[in-house]
């Protein structure tokens, strides 16, 4: 390798870019000035090109223009703005705008969905929102006109002070069920048990009167005492389900088949009344049983006087003056038969059999264990 005298940068390799001197004009934007080595110029150019390509080296001054907030919020505030910074801010702002557009599009689609038009006229369920709104405005205007006409009509037909109309309104409101009444909490025509006072509850003016009709809080509620039309008399009675509720298949305990057994469950129609507080047993209802008897027997024997006549042959009266006679056997070893006569004996036998009488023949109680409650029912 040869030596170089007066060589630039003391280079001995004259082909090296470090040994070639830049003699052009100064370029401040690139940091190049006359006398720089070619290698320095090359590096300055490469750096500039790279920063230009990726945008980091292109600085833009936005101070002279107005930047909207949707872009401004994405721009950095602590350094000069490069074209890359501005590009990123623009992209993010565009994404935000697209999201808003999508939301608005969906909202418009919702507003333009099919409507339930009800009493509106001149529109269909698929009419545009603007058309629907206009139809609503038209309907409201019609209602306003109708109300104005009604005001004139009411003033013409009713007294000027509104007393008659007020009475109609009061009558209508009185017919509405009150949420502060017992009936508002009751099922119509359904007797329910009530264990509480019949008067003075919940206020002194509220009561269920002697005929069973309620007042105040108890309005349209009745005692189930049979005193009012359509009200069952449940005084002293137990409620039982009817046997005519649609299903004709019964368990054995409640089958109302009267021909089956004497103890079959009765047939209960709506309002059927049955049962008794006391029951007197009949002969057929008494269990099969025996009694111990006491027997008293009396025997009387009556034997009147009687006589027998015996023939032995010829009698010889040895003592004709006496009552006795002597009979002489005229034969030797001969036996003579005796004639027989009934004795006339009478025997009377009397037997008395007495069964001791037990029981008074009274009815017995037929009451299950109970507790008494009031029954009330709401009639609309």
Tab-separated table of C-alpha atoms in Angstrom:
chain	number	residue	atom	x	y	z
A	1	UNK	CA	0.000	0.000	0.000
A	2	UNK	CA	1.483	3.304	-1.058
A	3	UNK	CA	1.716	6.270	1.160
A	4	UNK	CA	-0.140	9.445	0.447
A	5	UNK	CA	1.235	12.913	0.876
A	6	UNK	CA	-1.144	15.769	1.336
A	7	UNK	CA	-4.009	13.229	1.272
A	8	UNK	CA	-7.438	14.173	2.714
A	9	UNK	CA	-7.900	12.939	6.182
A	10	UNK	CA	-4.498	11.271	6.040
A	11	UNK	CA	-6.044	8.499	4.023
A	12	UNK	CA	-3.849	5.955	2.443
A	13	UNK	CA	-6.799	4.238	0.720
A	14	UNK	CA	-7.698	6.763	-1.917
A	15	UNK	CA	-10.697	4.657	-3.046
A	16	UNK	CA	-12.330	4.797	0.366
A	17	UNK	CA	-15.353	7.127	0.788
A	18	UNK	CA	-13.625	8.471	3.850
A	19	UNK	CA	-10.860	9.757	1.618
A	20	UNK	CA	-13.160	11.638	-0.762
A	21	UNK	CA	-14.001	15.158	0.279
A	22	UNK	CA	-17.374	16.784	-0.283
A	23	UNK	CA	-16.865	20.101	-2.042
A	24	UNK	CA	-20.495	21.050	-2.610
A	25	UNK	CA	-22.574	23.704	-0.895
A	26	UNK	CA	-23.658	23.455	2.673
A	27	UNK	CA	-27.033	21.784	3.253
A	28	UNK	CA	-28.146	22.711	6.796
A	29	UNK	CA	-31.332	20.665	6.679
A	30	UNK	CA	-29.190	17.577	6.124
A	31	UNK	CA	-26.329	18.725	8.338
A	32	UNK	CA	-23.914	18.623	5.396
A	33	UNK	CA	-21.276	21.279	4.706
A	34	UNK	CA	-18.301	21.638	2.384
A	35	UNK	CA	-15.270	19.617	3.422
A	36	UNK	CA	-17.277	16.702	4.966
A	37	UNK	CA	-16.168	13.247	3.984
A	38	UNK	CA	-18.193	11.346	1.473
A	39	UNK	CA	-19.018	8.758	4.103
A	40	UNK	CA	-20.494	11.469	6.369
A	41	UNK	CA	-22.546	12.828	3.474
A	42	UNK	CA	-23.769	9.334	2.638
A	43	UNK	CA	-24.823	8.701	6.259
A	44	UNK	CA	-26.582	12.063	6.447
A	45	UNK	CA	-28.510	11.281	3.286
A	46	UNK	CA	-29.442	7.781	4.523
A	47	UNK	CA	-30.627	9.103	7.867
A	48	UNK	CA	-32.718	11.769	6.176
A	49	UNK	CA	-34.279	9.284	3.774
A	50	UNK	CA	-35.140	6.809	6.521
A	51	UNK	CA	-36.738	9.478	8.708
A	52	UNK	CA	-38.611	10.740	5.686
A	53	UNK	CA	-39.865	7.311	4.795
A	54	UNK	CA	-41.093	6.481	8.315
A	55	UNK	CA	-42.371	10.036	8.843
A	56	UNK	CA	-40.354	10.658	11.972
A	57	UNK	CA	-38.083	13.084	10.240
A	58	UNK	CA	-40.789	15.173	8.570
A	59	UNK	CA	-41.782	17.845	11.039
A	60	UNK	CA	-44.997	19.741	10.352
A	61	UNK	CA	-46.000	22.946	12.083
A	62	UNK	CA	-49.750	23.016	12.729
A	63	UNK	CA	-49.741	26.240	14.702
A	64	UNK	CA	-51.178	28.187	11.793
A	65	UNK	CA	-54.247	25.989	11.323
A	66	UNK	CA	-57.207	24.990	13.516
A	67	UNK	CA	-57.177	21.339	14.510
A	68	UNK	CA	-60.547	19.811	15.622
A	69	UNK	CA	-60.762	18.169	19.023
A	70	UNK	CA	-61.401	14.718	17.601
A	71	UNK	CA	-57.859	14.863	16.061
A	72	UNK	CA	-56.223	17.063	18.690
A	73	UNK	CA	-56.797	14.562	21.489
A	74	UNK	CA	-54.559	12.045	19.711
A	75	UNK	CA	-51.615	14.434	18.947
A	76	UNK	CA	-48.604	14.402	21.305
A	77	UNK	CA	-48.082	17.638	23.226
A	78	UNK	CA	-44.445	17.356	24.397
A	79	UNK	CA	-42.554	17.363	21.085
A	80	UNK	CA	-42.569	18.598	17.515
A	81	UNK	CA	-45.245	16.952	15.412
A	82	UNK	CA	-43.986	14.587	12.760
A	83	UNK	CA	-45.973	13.419	9.815
A	84	UNK	CA	-46.156	10.007	11.542
A	85	UNK	CA	-47.736	11.591	14.641
A	86	UNK	CA	-50.282	13.432	12.522
A	87	UNK	CA	-51.033	10.326	10.452
A	88	UNK	CA	-51.695	8.259	13.595
A	89	UNK	CA	-53.944	10.953	15.030
A	90	UNK	CA	-55.899	11.156	11.772
A	91	UNK	CA	-56.353	7.357	11.654
A	92	UNK	CA	-57.551	7.164	15.273
A	93	UNK	CA	-59.928	10.091	14.748
A	94	UNK	CA	-61.286	8.394	11.602
A	95	UNK	CA	-61.933	5.215	13.601
A	96	UNK	CA	-63.830	7.223	16.237
A	97	UNK	CA	-65.905	8.865	13.546
A	98	UNK	CA	-66.663	5.487	11.986
A	99	UNK	CA	-67.817	4.156	15.365
A	100	UNK	CA	-70.102	7.145	15.798
A	101	UNK	CA	-71.455	6.650	12.302
A	102	UNK	CA	-72.200	2.990	13.081
A	103	UNK	CA	-74.006	3.910	16.317
A	104	UNK	CA	-76.036	6.559	14.554
A	105	UNK	CA	-76.874	4.170	11.737
A	106	UNK	CA	-78.139	1.587	14.247
A	107	UNK	CA	-80.120	4.249	16.095
A	108	UNK	CA	-81.736	5.394	12.863
A	109	UNK	CA	-82.520	1.770	11.982
A	110	UNK	CA	-84.194	1.390	15.380
A	111	UNK	CA	-86.186	4.562	14.901
A	112	UNK	CA	-87.254	3.399	11.467
A	113	UNK	CA	-88.301	-0.051	12.660
A	114	UNK	CA	-91.960	-1.093	12.369
A	115	UNK	CA	-94.298	0.819	14.677
A	116	UNK	CA	-97.487	-0.179	16.427
A	117	UNK	CA	-99.599	2.586	14.958
A	118	UNK	CA	-102.754	1.971	17.026
A	119	UNK	CA	-105.278	4.731	16.318
A	120	UNK	CA	-103.004	6.667	13.930
A	121	UNK	CA	-104.313	7.149	10.415
A	122	UNK	CA	-102.564	7.761	7.118
A	123	UNK	CA	-99.503	5.669	8.073
A	124	UNK	CA	-98.433	2.043	8.096
A	125	UNK	CA	-96.300	0.080	10.501
A	126	UNK	CA	-93.288	0.510	8.218
A	127	UNK	CA	-93.689	4.254	7.671
A	128	UNK	CA	-90.678	6.479	8.215
A	129	UNK	CA	-90.158	7.948	11.672
A	130	UNK	CA	-90.809	11.447	10.426
A	131	UNK	CA	-94.127	10.339	8.943
A	132	UNK	CA	-95.076	8.587	12.187
A	133	UNK	CA	-94.222	11.668	14.266
A	134	UNK	CA	-96.303	13.842	11.952
A	135	UNK	CA	-99.233	11.430	12.289
A	136	UNK	CA	-98.937	11.648	16.082
A	137	UNK	CA	-98.986	15.441	15.878
A	138	UNK	CA	-102.085	15.293	13.693
A	139	UNK	CA	-103.807	12.955	16.140
A	140	UNK	CA	-102.984	15.223	19.089
A	141	UNK	CA	-104.414	18.148	17.223
A	142	UNK	CA	-107.587	16.170	16.616
A	143	UNK	CA	-107.789	15.270	20.312
A	144	UNK	CA	-107.372	18.929	21.261
A	145	UNK	CA	-110.215	19.837	18.922
A	146	UNK	CA	-112.417	17.067	20.303
A	147	UNK	CA	-111.727	18.187	23.877
A	148	UNK	CA	-112.682	21.723	22.975
A	149	UNK	CA	-115.942	20.456	21.468
A	150	UNK	CA	-116.548	18.335	24.576
A	151	UNK	CA	-116.039	21.355	26.789
A	152	UNK	CA	-118.723	23.225	24.889
A	153	UNK	CA	-121.024	20.195	24.991
A	154	UNK	CA	-120.592	19.684	28.719
A	155	UNK	CA	-121.231	23.348	29.370
A	156	UNK	CA	-124.402	23.132	27.267
A	157	UNK	CA	-125.757	19.840	28.653
A	158	UNK	CA	-124.852	20.204	32.320
A	159	UNK	CA	-125.196	22.963	34.870
A	160	UNK	CA	-122.595	25.660	34.785
A	161	UNK	CA	-121.281	24.799	38.232
A	162	UNK	CA	-120.627	21.191	37.176
A	163	UNK	CA	-122.669	19.647	40.016
A	164	UNK	CA	-124.355	17.053	37.824
A	165	UNK	CA	-121.103	16.066	36.157
A	166	UNK	CA	-119.378	15.879	39.526
A	167	UNK	CA	-122.092	13.534	40.745
A	168	UNK	CA	-121.590	11.266	37.730
A	169	UNK	CA	-117.853	11.192	38.317
A	170	UNK	CA	-118.284	10.546	42.040
A	171	UNK	CA	-120.713	7.714	41.326
A	172	UNK	CA	-118.264	6.132	38.881
A	173	UNK	CA	-115.360	6.433	41.280
A	174	UNK	CA	-117.436	4.945	44.086
A	175	UNK	CA	-118.044	1.896	41.948
A	176	UNK	CA	-114.351	1.255	41.474
A	177	UNK	CA	-112.762	-1.205	43.908
A	178	UNK	CA	-110.646	0.612	46.443
A	179	UNK	CA	-107.191	-0.655	47.194
A	180	UNK	CA	-107.913	0.305	50.814
A	181	UNK	CA	-110.899	-2.045	51.111
A	182	UNK	CA	-111.072	-5.669	52.183
A	183	UNK	CA	-112.724	-6.662	48.894
A	184	UNK	CA	-109.623	-5.561	46.944
A	185	UNK	CA	-107.748	-8.417	48.627
A	186	UNK	CA	-110.473	-11.074	48.256
A	187	UNK	CA	-111.531	-13.477	45.502
A	188	UNK	CA	-115.222	-12.969	44.568
A	189	UNK	CA	-117.722	-15.626	45.733
A	190	UNK	CA	-115.089	-17.366	47.859
A	191	UNK	CA	-115.949	-17.837	51.565
A	192	UNK	CA	-112.907	-17.303	53.755
A	193	UNK	CA	-112.420	-17.744	57.484
A	194	UNK	CA	-112.067	-14.521	59.479
A	195	UNK	CA	-110.897	-14.462	63.106
A	196	UNK	CA	-111.431	-10.844	64.078
A	197	UNK	CA	-113.939	-8.229	65.293
A	198	UNK	CA	-117.155	-7.520	63.370
A	199	UNK	CA	-117.243	-3.811	64.163
A	200	UNK	CA	-114.807	-0.968	64.736
A	201	UNK	CA	-112.067	-2.397	62.558
A	202	UNK	CA	-109.886	-1.050	61.054
A	203	UNK	CA	-111.608	2.245	61.963
A	204	UNK	CA	-114.600	2.872	64.251
A	205	UNK	CA	-116.815	3.507	61.189
A	206	UNK	CA	-116.081	0.103	59.586
A	207	UNK	CA	-118.252	-2.884	60.470
A	208	UNK	CA	-120.189	-5.963	59.372
A	209	UNK	CA	-123.776	-5.312	60.522
A	210	UNK	CA	-126.343	-7.708	61.994
A	211	UNK	CA	-127.677	-8.784	58.603
A	212	UNK	CA	-124.135	-9.516	57.495
A	213	UNK	CA	-123.575	-6.632	55.082
A	214	UNK	CA	-120.301	-4.698	55.418
A	215	UNK	CA	-119.787	-0.956	55.440
A	216	UNK	CA	-116.731	1.236	54.947
A	217	UNK	CA	-113.655	-0.954	54.738
A	218	UNK	CA	-115.974	-4.000	54.533
A	219	UNK	CA	-118.067	-2.622	51.627
A	220	UNK	CA	-119.442	-5.469	49.438
A	221	UNK	CA	-118.217	-8.021	51.990
A	222	UNK	CA	-120.893	-10.138	53.700
A	223	UNK	CA	-121.053	-12.467	56.675
A	224	UNK	CA	-121.976	-15.964	55.530
A	225	UNK	CA	-125.124	-16.108	57.679
A	226	UNK	CA	-127.717	-16.599	54.922
A	227	UNK	CA	-129.300	-13.202	55.630
A	228	UNK	CA	-128.470	-11.725	52.211
A	229	UNK	CA	-129.377	-13.140	48.768
A	230	UNK	CA	-126.720	-15.379	47.304
A	231	UNK	CA	-124.858	-15.722	50.614
A	232	UNK	CA	-124.593	-19.279	52.034
A	233	UNK	CA	-125.481	-19.879	55.682
A	234	UNK	CA	-122.283	-21.289	57.181
A	235	UNK	CA	-123.225	-20.742	60.823
A	236	UNK	CA	-122.291	-23.887	62.737
A	237	UNK	CA	-121.475	-25.741	59.522
A	238	UNK	CA	-118.327	-27.285	58.071
A	239	UNK	CA	-117.589	-26.642	54.384
A	240	UNK	CA	-117.303	-29.739	52.169
A	241	UNK	CA	-116.409	-29.986	48.496
A	242	UNK	CA	-119.186	-30.763	46.022
A	243	UNK	CA	-119.135	-34.082	44.189
A	244	UNK	CA	-120.030	-32.453	40.853
A	245	UNK	CA	-116.774	-30.759	39.904
A	246	UNK	CA	-116.165	-32.522	36.584
A	247	UNK	CA	-114.035	-35.499	37.605
A	248	UNK	CA	-116.248	-38.562	38.097
A	249	UNK	CA	-113.435	-40.769	39.406
A	250	UNK	CA	-113.470	-40.827	43.208
A	251	UNK	CA	-111.323	-42.454	45.888
A	252	UNK	CA	-113.172	-45.002	47.981
A	253	UNK	CA	-113.459	-42.633	50.952
A	254	UNK	CA	-115.520	-40.039	49.036
A	255	UNK	CA	-117.296	-42.086	46.340
A	256	UNK	CA	-120.981	-40.960	46.348
A	257	UNK	CA	-122.193	-44.322	45.010
A	258	UNK	CA	-125.335	-44.760	47.111
A	259	UNK	CA	-125.961	-48.282	45.830
A	260	UNK	CA	-122.534	-49.501	46.860
A	261	UNK	CA	-122.761	-49.528	50.649
A	262	UNK	CA	-124.987	-48.011	53.291
A	263	UNK	CA	-122.055	-45.866	54.382
A	264	UNK	CA	-121.255	-44.397	50.950
A	265	UNK	CA	-120.351	-40.707	50.844
A	266	UNK	CA	-123.414	-38.538	50.063
A	267	UNK	CA	-123.800	-36.725	46.772
A	268	UNK	CA	-123.074	-33.049	47.369
A	269	UNK	CA	-124.385	-30.484	44.890
A	270	UNK	CA	-123.623	-26.775	45.259
A	271	UNK	CA	-125.552	-25.596	48.313
A	272	UNK	CA	-126.446	-29.083	49.609
A	273	UNK	CA	-127.091	-29.041	53.363
A	274	UNK	CA	-126.600	-32.269	55.342
A	275	UNK	CA	-125.546	-33.622	58.721
A	276	UNK	CA	-126.898	-33.601	62.282
A	277	UNK	CA	-125.512	-32.595	65.664
A	278	UNK	CA	-127.086	-35.621	67.394
A	279	UNK	CA	-127.791	-39.155	66.143
A	280	UNK	CA	-130.159	-41.818	67.556
A	281	UNK	CA	-129.211	-45.358	66.549
A	282	UNK	CA	-131.793	-47.583	64.876
A	283	UNK	CA	-132.093	-51.366	65.342
A	284	UNK	CA	-130.139	-51.977	62.148
A	285	UNK	CA	-127.347	-49.696	63.336
A	286	UNK	CA	-126.876	-51.524	66.659
A	287	UNK	CA	-124.118	-54.189	66.566
A	288	UNK	CA	-125.201	-57.848	66.741
A	289	UNK	CA	-125.147	-58.934	70.426
A	290	UNK	CA	-126.719	-61.242	73.136
A	291	UNK	CA	-128.242	-60.735	76.607
A	292	UNK	CA	-127.970	-62.753	79.868
A	293	UNK	CA	-131.515	-63.896	80.910
A	294	UNK	CA	-132.915	-64.532	84.417
A	295	UNK	CA	-135.473	-67.447	84.523
A	296	UNK	CA	-138.067	-67.996	87.302
A	297	UNK	CA	-140.071	-71.341	87.149
A	298	UNK	CA	-143.122	-72.273	89.303
A	299	UNK	CA	-144.634	-75.865	89.300
A	300	UNK	CA	-148.118	-76.566	90.802
A	301	UNK	CA	-149.416	-80.195	91.191
A	302	UNK	CA	-153.196	-80.776	91.761
A	303	UNK	CA	-154.147	-84.427	92.629
A	304	UNK	CA	-157.931	-84.777	93.402
A	305	UNK	CA	-159.367	-87.773	95.338
A	306	UNK	CA	-159.983	-90.933	93.323
A	307	UNK	CA	-160.768	-94.630	93.746
A	308	UNK	CA	-160.087	-98.025	92.127
A	309	UNK	CA	-162.452	-100.975	91.690
A	310	UNK	CA	-161.017	-104.540	91.759
A	311	UNK	CA	-163.102	-107.654	91.022
A	312	UNK	CA	-162.075	-110.889	92.782
A	313	UNK	CA	-165.279	-112.804	92.442
A	314	UNK	CA	-168.039	-113.136	95.026
A	315	UNK	CA	-167.532	-111.122	98.069
A	316	UNK	CA	-168.599	-112.293	101.480
A	317	UNK	CA	-169.667	-109.545	103.720
A	318	UNK	CA	-168.272	-110.325	107.091
A	319	UNK	CA	-169.203	-106.971	108.481
A	320	UNK	CA	-171.986	-105.517	106.492
A	321	UNK	CA	-172.454	-102.680	108.864
A	322	UNK	CA	-168.907	-101.454	108.570
A	323	UNK	CA	-167.102	-99.729	105.836
A	324	UNK	CA	-164.646	-102.552	105.405
A	325	UNK	CA	-165.314	-105.715	103.638
A	326	UNK	CA	-163.588	-109.032	103.536
A	327	UNK	CA	-163.040	-110.638	100.252
A	328	UNK	CA	-162.737	-114.343	100.042
A	329	UNK	CA	-160.799	-115.998	97.327
A	330	UNK	CA	-163.010	-118.671	95.932
A	331	UNK	CA	-160.325	-120.091	93.823
A	332	UNK	CA	-157.051	-121.583	94.721
A	333	UNK	CA	-153.943	-119.667	93.499
A	334	UNK	CA	-155.895	-117.559	91.095
A	335	UNK	CA	-154.896	-113.971	90.366
A	336	UNK	CA	-157.594	-111.510	89.341
A	337	UNK	CA	-156.814	-108.374	87.278
A	338	UNK	CA	-157.497	-104.862	88.600
A	339	UNK	CA	-159.373	-102.425	86.443
A	340	UNK	CA	-157.567	-99.103	85.866
A	341	UNK	CA	-158.957	-95.503	85.960
A	342	UNK	CA	-157.253	-92.142	85.211
A	343	UNK	CA	-155.786	-90.484	88.238
A	344	UNK	CA	-156.974	-86.960	87.310
A	345	UNK	CA	-153.655	-85.394	88.387
A	346	UNK	CA	-153.033	-81.871	86.874
A	347	UNK	CA	-149.532	-80.268	86.717
A	348	UNK	CA	-149.161	-76.553	85.837
A	349	UNK	CA	-145.634	-75.241	84.994
A	350	UNK	CA	-145.134	-71.448	84.678
A	351	UNK	CA	-141.710	-70.098	83.496
A	352	UNK	CA	-140.951	-66.350	83.623
A	353	UNK	CA	-137.906	-65.059	81.651
A	354	UNK	CA	-136.883	-61.432	82.298
A	355	UNK	CA	-134.302	-59.384	80.292
A	356	UNK	CA	-132.940	-56.447	82.254
A	357	UNK	CA	-133.614	-53.132	80.430
A	358	UNK	CA	-130.489	-50.984	79.812
A	359	UNK	CA	-130.126	-47.561	78.120
A	360	UNK	CA	-132.201	-44.413	77.924
A	361	UNK	CA	-132.842	-44.277	74.165
A	362	UNK	CA	-131.290	-40.780	73.873
A	363	UNK	CA	-129.342	-39.464	70.872
A	364	UNK	CA	-125.545	-39.169	71.079
A	365	UNK	CA	-123.373	-36.206	70.041
A	366	UNK	CA	-121.970	-36.271	66.507
A	367	UNK	CA	-119.497	-33.342	66.615
A	368	UNK	CA	-115.834	-33.409	65.641
A	369	UNK	CA	-113.314	-31.198	67.476
A	370	UNK	CA	-113.853	-27.675	66.141
A	371	UNK	CA	-112.948	-24.013	66.615
A	372	UNK	CA	-115.489	-21.365	65.610
A	373	UNK	CA	-114.542	-18.608	63.133
A	374	UNK	CA	-116.515	-16.070	61.115
A	375	UNK	CA	-116.976	-16.771	57.400
A	376	UNK	CA	-117.052	-13.762	55.049
A	377	UNK	CA	-117.508	-13.502	51.273
A	378	UNK	CA	-116.988	-10.731	48.697
A	379	UNK	CA	-119.833	-10.189	46.210
A	380	UNK	CA	-118.989	-7.719	43.370
